[in-house]
PDB file of C-alpha atoms and ligand atoms in Angstrom:
ATOM      1  CA  MET A 251      -5.589 -21.760 -14.438  1.00  0.00           C
ATOM      2  CA  THR A 252      -6.617 -18.121 -14.149  1.00  0.00           C
ATOM      3  CA  GLU A 253      -7.676 -17.342 -10.634  1.00  0.00           C
ATOM      4  CA  PRO A 254     -10.266 -14.577 -10.604  1.00  0.00           C
ATOM      5  CA  ASN A 255      -9.144 -11.978  -8.151  1.00  0.00           C
ATOM      6  CA  THR A 256     -12.150 -10.028  -7.041  1.00  0.00           C
ATOM      7  CA  ASP A 257     -10.647  -8.604  -3.845  1.00  0.00           C
ATOM      8  CA  ASP A 258      -7.342  -7.326  -5.161  1.00  0.00           C
ATOM      9  CA  PRO A 259      -6.871  -4.609  -7.724  1.00  0.00           C
ATOM     10  CA  LYS A 260      -5.578  -5.770 -11.093  1.00  0.00           C
ATOM     11  CA  GLN A 261      -1.942  -6.673 -11.178  1.00  0.00           C
ATOM     12  CA  SER A 262       0.000  -4.266 -13.283  1.00  0.00           C
ATOM     13  CA  ILE A 263       2.765  -5.316 -15.645  1.00  0.00           C
ATOM     14  CA  LEU A 264       5.342  -3.426 -17.677  1.00  0.00           C
ATOM     15  CA  VAL A 265       6.623  -5.063 -20.854  1.00  0.00           C
ATOM     16  CA  VAL A 266      10.034  -3.775 -21.979  1.00  0.00           C
ATOM     17  CA  GLU A 267      10.617  -5.249 -25.419  1.00  0.00           C
ATOM     18  CA  ASP A 268      11.851  -3.586 -28.598  1.00  0.00           C
ATOM     19  CA  GLU A 269      10.272  -6.077 -31.019  1.00  0.00           C
ATOM     20  CA  ARG A 270       7.026  -4.214 -31.407  1.00  0.00           C
ATOM     21  CA  THR A 271       4.913  -7.083 -32.694  1.00  0.00           C
ATOM     22  CA  LEU A 272       6.016  -9.307 -29.837  1.00  0.00           C
ATOM     23  CA  ALA A 273       5.553  -6.538 -27.265  1.00  0.00           C
ATOM     24  CA  LEU A 274       2.029  -5.822 -28.405  1.00  0.00           C
ATOM     25  CA  GLY A 275       1.198  -9.536 -28.589  1.00  0.00           C
ATOM     26  CA  ILE A 276       2.327  -9.930 -24.983  1.00  0.00           C
ATOM     27  CA  ARG A 277       0.400  -6.846 -23.902  1.00  0.00           C
ATOM     28  CA  ASP A 278      -2.799  -8.059 -25.546  1.00  0.00           C
ATOM     29  CA  ALA A 279      -2.463 -11.523 -24.002  1.00  0.00           C
ATOM     30  CA  LEU A 280      -1.911  -9.973 -20.564  1.00  0.00           C
ATOM     31  CA  VAL A 281      -4.883  -7.617 -20.847  1.00  0.00           C
ATOM     32  CA  HIS A 282      -7.005 -10.507 -22.087  1.00  0.00           C
ATOM     33  CA  SER A 283      -6.021 -12.447 -18.958  1.00  0.00           C
ATOM     34  CA  GLY A 284      -7.073  -9.654 -16.624  1.00  0.00           C
ATOM     35  CA  PHE A 285      -3.794  -7.807 -16.080  1.00  0.00           C
ATOM     36  CA  GLU A 286      -3.070  -4.158 -16.678  1.00  0.00           C
ATOM     37  CA  ALA A 287      -0.151  -3.808 -19.048  1.00  0.00           C
ATOM     38  CA  ASP A 288       2.076  -1.036 -20.386  1.00  0.00           C
ATOM     39  CA  VAL A 289       4.800  -1.296 -23.000  1.00  0.00           C
ATOM     40  CA  ALA A 290       8.208   0.348 -23.379  1.00  0.00           C
ATOM     41  CA  HIS A 291      10.324  -0.188 -26.487  1.00  0.00           C
ATOM     42  CA  ASP A 292      13.786   0.771 -25.263  1.00  0.00           C
ATOM     43  CA  GLY A 293      15.851   0.488 -22.109  1.00  0.00           C
ATOM     44  CA  ASP A 294      15.848   4.142 -21.067  1.00  0.00           C
ATOM     45  CA  SER A 295      12.103   4.713 -21.259  1.00  0.00           C
ATOM     46  CA  GLY A 296      11.680   1.251 -19.728  1.00  0.00           C
ATOM     47  CA  LEU A 297      13.699   2.281 -16.682  1.00  0.00           C
ATOM     48  CA  ASP A 298      11.845   5.592 -16.402  1.00  0.00           C
ATOM     49  CA  MET A 299       8.490   3.830 -16.483  1.00  0.00           C
ATOM     50  CA  ALA A 300       9.636   1.036 -14.158  1.00  0.00           C
ATOM     51  CA  THR A 301      10.818   3.490 -11.509  1.00  0.00           C
ATOM     52  CA  ALA A 302       7.937   5.955 -11.872  1.00  0.00           C
ATOM     53  CA  GLY A 303       5.152   3.390 -12.127  1.00  0.00           C
ATOM     54  CA  ASN A 304       3.857   1.079  -9.468  1.00  0.00           C
ATOM     55  CA  TYR A 305       4.262  -2.222 -11.307  1.00  0.00           C
ATOM     56  CA  ASP A 306       3.908  -5.676  -9.796  1.00  0.00           C
ATOM     57  CA  LEU A 307       6.013  -7.349 -12.459  1.00  0.00           C
ATOM     58  CA  ILE A 308       8.302  -6.360 -15.292  1.00  0.00           C
ATOM     59  CA  VAL A 309       8.829  -8.443 -18.409  1.00  0.00           C
ATOM     60  CA  LEU A 310      12.304  -7.442 -19.486  1.00  0.00           C
ATOM     61  CA  ASP A 311      13.954  -8.212 -22.791  1.00  0.00           C
ATOM     62  CA  LEU A 312      17.747  -8.358 -22.552  1.00  0.00           C
ATOM     63  CA  MET A 313      18.818  -6.886 -25.890  1.00  0.00           C
ATOM     64  CA  LEU A 314      17.338  -3.412 -26.054  1.00  0.00           C
ATOM     65  CA  PRO A 315      18.281  -0.160 -27.751  1.00  0.00           C
ATOM     66  CA  GLY A 316      19.788   2.284 -25.284  1.00  0.00           C
ATOM     67  CA  ARG A 317      20.293   0.787 -21.859  1.00  0.00           C
ATOM     68  CA  ASN A 318      20.198  -3.017 -22.148  1.00  0.00           C
ATOM     69  CA  GLY A 319      18.056  -5.256 -19.985  1.00  0.00           C
ATOM     70  CA  LEU A 320      20.800  -6.176 -17.536  1.00  0.00           C
ATOM     71  CA  GLU A 321      21.779  -2.537 -16.991  1.00  0.00           C
ATOM     72  CA  LEU A 322      18.120  -1.653 -16.527  1.00  0.00           C
ATOM     73  CA  LEU A 323      17.708  -4.450 -13.979  1.00  0.00           C
ATOM     74  CA  LYS A 324      20.756  -3.374 -11.973  1.00  0.00           C
ATOM     75  CA  ALA A 325      19.585   0.249 -11.908  1.00  0.00           C
ATOM     76  CA  LEU A 326      16.060  -0.769 -10.978  1.00  0.00           C
ATOM     77  CA  ARG A 327      17.143  -3.013  -8.094  1.00  0.00           C
ATOM     78  CA  GLN A 328      18.996  -0.061  -6.551  1.00  0.00           C
ATOM     79  CA  HIS A 329      15.691   1.304  -5.372  1.00  0.00           C
ATOM     80  CA  ASN A 330      12.977  -1.220  -6.087  1.00  0.00           C
ATOM     81  CA  HIS A 331      13.432  -4.666  -4.626  1.00  0.00           C
ATOM     82  CA  LYS A 332       9.844  -5.773  -4.553  1.00  0.00           C
ATOM     83  CA  VAL A 333       8.860  -5.742  -8.186  1.00  0.00           C
ATOM     84  CA  ARG A 334       9.122  -9.150  -9.813  1.00  0.00           C
ATOM     85  CA  VAL A 335      11.274  -9.306 -12.922  1.00  0.00           C
ATOM     86  CA  LEU A 336      10.969 -11.917 -15.641  1.00  0.00           C
ATOM     87  CA  VAL A 337      13.762 -11.757 -18.199  1.00  0.00           C
ATOM     88  CA  LEU A 338      13.269 -12.642 -21.855  1.00  0.00           C
ATOM     89  CA  THR A 339      16.287 -14.056 -23.571  1.00  0.00           C
ATOM     90  CA  ALA A 340      17.228 -15.474 -26.942  1.00  0.00           C
ATOM     91  CA  LEU A 341      18.801 -18.914 -26.858  1.00  0.00           C
ATOM     92  CA  SER A 342      22.205 -17.437 -27.695  1.00  0.00           C
ATOM     93  CA  GLU A 343      22.000 -15.162 -24.646  1.00  0.00           C
ATOM     94  CA  GLU A 344      21.417 -17.876 -22.069  1.00  0.00           C
ATOM     95  CA  SER A 345      24.862 -17.293 -20.611  1.00  0.00           C
ATOM     96  CA  HIS A 346      23.523 -13.918 -19.489  1.00  0.00           C
ATOM     97  CA  VAL A 347      20.805 -15.544 -17.442  1.00  0.00           C
ATOM     98  CA  LEU A 348      23.136 -16.206 -14.517  1.00  0.00           C
ATOM     99  CA  GLN A 349      24.151 -12.542 -14.458  1.00  0.00           C
ATOM    100  CA  CYS A 350      20.487 -11.596 -14.500  1.00  0.00           C
ATOM    101  CA  PHE A 351      19.727 -13.772 -11.502  1.00  0.00           C
ATOM    102  CA  GLU A 352      22.683 -12.276  -9.670  1.00  0.00           C
ATOM    103  CA  ALA A 353      21.317  -8.843 -10.494  1.00  0.00           C
ATOM    104  CA  GLY A 354      17.959  -9.775  -8.976  1.00  0.00           C
ATOM    105  CA  ALA A 355      15.817 -11.335 -11.723  1.00  0.00           C
ATOM    106  CA  ASP A 356      13.160 -13.720 -10.465  1.00  0.00           C
ATOM    107  CA  ASP A 357      12.629 -15.837 -13.544  1.00  0.00           C
ATOM    108  CA  PHE A 358      13.469 -16.063 -17.221  1.00  0.00           C
ATOM    109  CA  MET A 359      11.937 -17.317 -20.415  1.00  0.00           C
ATOM    110  CA  THR A 360      13.744 -18.265 -23.611  1.00  0.00           C
ATOM    111  CA  LYS A 361      12.499 -17.068 -27.002  1.00  0.00           C
ATOM    112  CA  PRO A 362      10.628 -18.162 -28.972  1.00  0.00           C
ATOM    113  CA  PHE A 363       7.549 -18.618 -26.834  1.00  0.00           C
ATOM    114  CA  SER A 364       3.894 -17.908 -27.339  1.00  0.00           C
ATOM    115  CA  PRO A 365       2.305 -15.015 -25.439  1.00  0.00           C
ATOM    116  CA  ARG A 366       0.057 -17.610 -23.778  1.00  0.00           C
ATOM    117  CA  GLU A 367       3.065 -19.450 -22.371  1.00  0.00           C
ATOM    118  CA  LEU A 368       4.399 -16.203 -20.996  1.00  0.00           C
ATOM    119  CA  VAL A 369       1.057 -15.327 -19.405  1.00  0.00           C
ATOM    120  CA  ALA A 370       0.969 -18.759 -17.737  1.00  0.00           C
ATOM    121  CA  ARG A 371       4.460 -18.140 -16.353  1.00  0.00           C
ATOM    122  CA  ILE A 372       3.443 -14.708 -15.080  1.00  0.00           C
ATOM    123  CA  GLN A 373       0.347 -16.109 -13.411  1.00  0.00           C
ATOM    124  CA  ALA A 374       2.615 -18.649 -11.716  1.00  0.00           C
ATOM    125  CA  GLN A 375       4.741 -15.783 -10.390  1.00  0.00           C
ATOM    126  CA  PHE A 376       1.780 -14.507  -8.449  1.00  0.00           C
ATOM    127  CA  ARG A 377       0.564 -17.882  -7.235  1.00  0.00           C
ATOM    128  CA  ARG A 378       1.656 -18.851  -3.792  1.00  0.00           C
ATOM    129  CA  SER A 379       2.408 -22.478  -3.035  1.00  0.00           C
ATOM    130  CA  ALA A 380      -0.431 -24.454  -1.529  1.00  0.00           C
ATOM    131  CA  SER A 381       1.749 -25.153   1.489  1.00  0.00           C
ATOM    132  CA  MET A 382       2.384 -21.456   2.099  1.00  0.00           C
ATOM    133  CA  SER A 383       0.204 -19.417   4.351  1.00  0.00           C
ATOM    134  CA  ALA A 384      -1.706 -16.449   2.978  1.00  0.00           C
ATOM    135  CA  THR A 385       0.534 -14.106   4.899  1.00  0.00           C
ATOM    136  CA  PRO A 386       4.171 -14.811   5.660  1.00  0.00           C
ATOM    137  CA  PRO A 387       5.229 -15.271   9.275  1.00  0.00           C
ATOM    138  CA  PRO A 388       6.241 -12.150  11.207  1.00  0.00           C
ATOM    139  CA  MET A 389       9.846 -11.495  12.221  1.00  0.00           C
ATOM    140  CA  LEU A 390      12.267 -14.391  12.048  1.00  0.00           C
ATOM    141  CA  ASP A 391      15.156 -14.347  14.517  1.00  0.00           C
ATOM    142  CA  LEU A 392      18.364 -15.946  13.288  1.00  0.00           C
ATOM    143  CA  PRO A 393      21.808 -16.341  14.880  1.00  0.00           C
ATOM    144  CA  ASN A 394      24.113 -13.287  15.118  1.00  0.00           C
ATOM    145  CA  GLU A 395      21.087 -11.066  15.686  1.00  0.00           C
ATOM    146  CA  ILE A 396      20.025 -11.381  12.072  1.00  0.00           C
ATOM    147  CA  GLN A 397      16.332 -10.753  11.643  1.00  0.00           C
ATOM    148  CA  VAL A 398      14.254 -11.527   8.558  1.00  0.00           C
ATOM    149  CA  ASP A 399      10.985  -9.774   7.824  1.00  0.00           C
ATOM    150  CA  LEU A 400       9.423 -11.899   5.099  1.00  0.00           C
ATOM    151  CA  ALA A 401       6.387  -9.658   4.705  1.00  0.00           C
ATOM    152  CA  ARG A 402       8.607  -6.675   3.908  1.00  0.00           C
ATOM    153  CA  LEU A 403      11.328  -8.750   2.227  1.00  0.00           C
ATOM    154  CA  GLU A 404      13.941  -7.241   4.527  1.00  0.00           C
ATOM    155  CA  VAL A 405      16.918  -8.715   6.333  1.00  0.00           C
ATOM    156  CA  HIS A 406      18.262  -6.723   9.253  1.00  0.00           C
ATOM    157  CA  ARG A 407      21.914  -7.468   9.966  1.00  0.00           C
ATOM    158  CA  ASP A 408      24.826  -5.502  11.372  1.00  0.00           C
ATOM    159  CA  GLY A 409      22.635  -2.423  11.667  1.00  0.00           C
ATOM    160  CA  GLU A 410      21.782  -2.491   7.984  1.00  0.00           C
ATOM    161  CA  VAL A 411      18.785  -3.484   5.912  1.00  0.00           C
ATOM    162  CA  VAL A 412      19.381  -5.928   3.082  1.00  0.00           C
ATOM    163  CA  HIS A 413      16.562  -6.521   0.631  1.00  0.00           C
ATOM    164  CA  LEU A 414      15.342  -9.895  -0.575  1.00  0.00           C
ATOM    165  CA  THR A 415      13.832 -10.236  -4.030  1.00  0.00           C
ATOM    166  CA  PRO A 416      10.297 -11.677  -4.097  1.00  0.00           C
ATOM    167  CA  ARG A 417      11.715 -14.957  -5.358  1.00  0.00           C
ATOM    168  CA  GLU A 418      14.261 -15.152  -2.554  1.00  0.00           C
ATOM    169  CA  GLY A 419      11.453 -14.518  -0.086  1.00  0.00           C
ATOM    170  CA  ASP A 420       9.395 -17.340  -1.585  1.00  0.00           C
ATOM    171  CA  ILE A 421      12.331 -19.762  -1.450  1.00  0.00           C
ATOM    172  CA  LEU A 422      13.176 -18.883   2.115  1.00  0.00           C
ATOM    173  CA  GLU A 423       9.590 -19.293   3.218  1.00  0.00           C
ATOM    174  CA  TYR A 424       9.352 -22.654   1.461  1.00  0.00           C
ATOM    175  CA  LEU A 425      12.552 -23.924   3.105  1.00  0.00           C
ATOM    176  CA  ILE A 426      11.362 -22.782   6.517  1.00  0.00           C
ATOM    177  CA  GLN A 427       8.002 -24.477   6.041  1.00  0.00           C
ATOM    178  CA  HIS A 428       9.865 -27.708   5.368  1.00  0.00           C
ATOM    179  CA  ASN A 429      11.974 -27.167   8.441  1.00  0.00           C
ATOM    180  CA  GLU A 430      14.778 -29.725   8.744  1.00  0.00           C
ATOM    181  CA  LYS A 431      13.402 -31.724   5.804  1.00  0.00           C
ATOM    182  CA  VAL A 432      15.336 -32.078   2.569  1.00  0.00           C
ATOM    183  CA  VAL A 433      13.940 -29.978  -0.248  1.00  0.00           C
ATOM    184  CA  THR A 434      15.165 -30.987  -3.700  1.00  0.00           C
ATOM    185  CA  ARG A 435      15.842 -28.576  -6.551  1.00  0.00           C
ATOM    186  CA  GLU A 436      12.928 -30.193  -8.359  1.00  0.00           C
ATOM    187  CA  ASP A 437      10.655 -29.498  -5.352  1.00  0.00           C
ATOM    188  CA  LEU A 438      11.611 -25.842  -5.496  1.00  0.00           C
ATOM    189  CA  LEU A 439      11.191 -25.541  -9.254  1.00  0.00           C
ATOM    190  CA  ARG A 440       7.789 -27.220  -9.080  1.00  0.00           C
ATOM    191  CA  ASP A 441       6.387 -25.544  -5.954  1.00  0.00           C
ATOM    192  CA  VAL A 442       8.074 -22.141  -5.926  1.00  0.00           C
ATOM    193  CA  TRP A 443       8.726 -21.467  -9.614  1.00  0.00           C
ATOM    194  CA  HIS A 444       5.671 -23.507 -10.694  1.00  0.00           C
ATOM    195  CA  TYR A 445       7.595 -24.972 -13.601  1.00  0.00           C
ATOM    196  CA  ARG A 446       5.719 -27.789 -15.279  1.00  0.00           C
ATOM    197  CA  ASN A 447       8.925 -29.486 -16.305  1.00  0.00           C
ATOM    198  CA  PRO A 448      11.247 -29.128 -13.324  1.00  0.00           C
ATOM    199  CA  ASN A 449      14.084 -30.935 -15.098  1.00  0.00           C
ATOM    200  CA  VAL A 450      15.109 -27.691 -16.730  1.00  0.00           C
ATOM    201  CA  ALA A 451      17.484 -25.205 -15.255  1.00  0.00           C
ATOM    202  CA  THR A 452      18.302 -26.633 -11.851  1.00  0.00           C
ATOM    203  CA  ARG A 453      21.199 -24.152 -11.827  1.00  0.00           C
ATOM    204  CA  THR A 454      18.524 -21.497 -11.434  1.00  0.00           C
ATOM    205  CA  VAL A 455      17.910 -22.845  -7.950  1.00  0.00           C
ATOM    206  CA  ASP A 456      21.574 -22.966  -6.983  1.00  0.00           C
ATOM    207  CA  ILE A 457      22.151 -19.359  -8.003  1.00  0.00           C
ATOM    208  CA  HIS A 458      19.226 -18.177  -5.936  1.00  0.00           C
ATOM    209  CA  ILE A 459      20.441 -20.207  -2.958  1.00  0.00           C
ATOM    210  CA  VAL A 460      23.873 -18.578  -3.188  1.00  0.00           C
ATOM    211  CA  GLY A 461      22.235 -15.145  -3.238  1.00  0.00           C
ATOM    212  CA  LEU A 462      19.989 -16.018  -0.322  1.00  0.00           C
ATOM    213  CA  ARG A 463      22.872 -17.350   1.766  1.00  0.00           C
ATOM    214  CA  ARG A 464      24.774 -14.117   1.195  1.00  0.00           C
ATOM    215  CA  LYS A 465      21.881 -12.276   2.770  1.00  0.00           C
ATOM    216  CA  VAL A 466      20.740 -14.482   5.659  1.00  0.00           C
ATOM    217  CA  GLU A 467      23.677 -16.672   6.697  1.00  0.00           C
ATOM    218  CA  PRO A 468      25.869 -15.404   9.558  1.00  0.00           C
ATOM    219  CA  ASP A 469      28.840 -16.662   7.517  1.00  0.00           C
ATOM    220  CA  PRO A 470      27.779 -17.166   3.882  1.00  0.00           C
ATOM    221  CA  ALA A 471      31.004 -19.072   3.128  1.00  0.00           C
ATOM    222  CA  GLN A 472      30.123 -21.651   5.781  1.00  0.00           C
ATOM    223  CA  PRO A 473      26.345 -21.914   5.549  1.00  0.00           C
ATOM    224  CA  THR A 474      24.614 -23.481   8.531  1.00  0.00           C
ATOM    225  CA  LEU A 475      21.000 -22.367   8.024  1.00  0.00           C
ATOM    226  CA  ILE A 476      20.519 -23.356   4.386  1.00  0.00           C
ATOM    227  CA  GLN A 477      22.447 -26.600   4.347  1.00  0.00           C
ATOM    228  CA  THR A 478      23.440 -28.459   1.205  1.00  0.00           C
ATOM    229  CA  VAL A 479      22.393 -32.085   1.319  1.00  0.00           C
ATOM    230  CA  ARG A 480      24.798 -33.682  -1.111  1.00  0.00           C
ATOM    231  CA  GLY A 481      23.138 -35.258  -4.131  1.00  0.00           C
ATOM    232  CA  LYS A 482      19.683 -34.297  -2.878  1.00  0.00           C
ATOM    233  CA  GLY A 483      19.098 -30.615  -2.342  1.00  0.00           C
ATOM    234  CA  TYR A 484      18.834 -28.214   0.545  1.00  0.00           C
ATOM    235  CA  ARG A 485      17.571 -28.145   4.095  1.00  0.00           C
ATOM    236  CA  TRP A 486      16.655 -25.328   6.457  1.00  0.00           C
ATOM    237  CA  TYR A 487      18.155 -25.851   9.858  1.00  0.00           C
ATOM    238  CA  ALA A 488      17.852 -23.030  12.363  1.00  0.00           C
TER     239      ALA A 488
HETATM  240 CA1   CA B 132      15.401  -7.274 -28.183  1.00  0.00          CA
END
């Protein structure tokens, strides 16, 4: 499944994980698959590296010495909205996953997993759906003078700039491409998240939709653009 990328520079990944054997196993698997990878073993150095470095994706363990993963994520999203964040969680911490999505995580993976599984998930993060164009459309004009710049992951509303996470951008683009057609949660998990088994974690989709509505809907409490189609999924209607 590895797509050789001769044009682009190597994608660069930061692994923040305090279990050293696991962290190094992940790093080696990433390097073996053609990524550049750095490792941090605690939350504070992880945040320093994440803000100073120019990473494309951060693999973030939740339970860390010092600043924990959720705190790191919140601090990071204050000034970096474009980096993709994949959260690692133990089974017992799955209740934290919702908080992580609300704080701007793009994806999560539950331990235990093999480094190969994680690499496959990371490769999926960078893969665009077959139905998506190579470059996102230019400015999108929505009601109430809301404008969305998918290339920059920015929403301009009420004289302010609101940032979309990469995942929110992907979802929005997918909904728009299926204009007025019903998109199921399974469609989104398969085509946007690239999950092989889309029966897992459909709540993941709903949480991202809530976040997206907050940013692009004129009235997020009464969504008109991203409509819920009861028992089926969602539909873009602009
Ligand atoms: Ca840990």
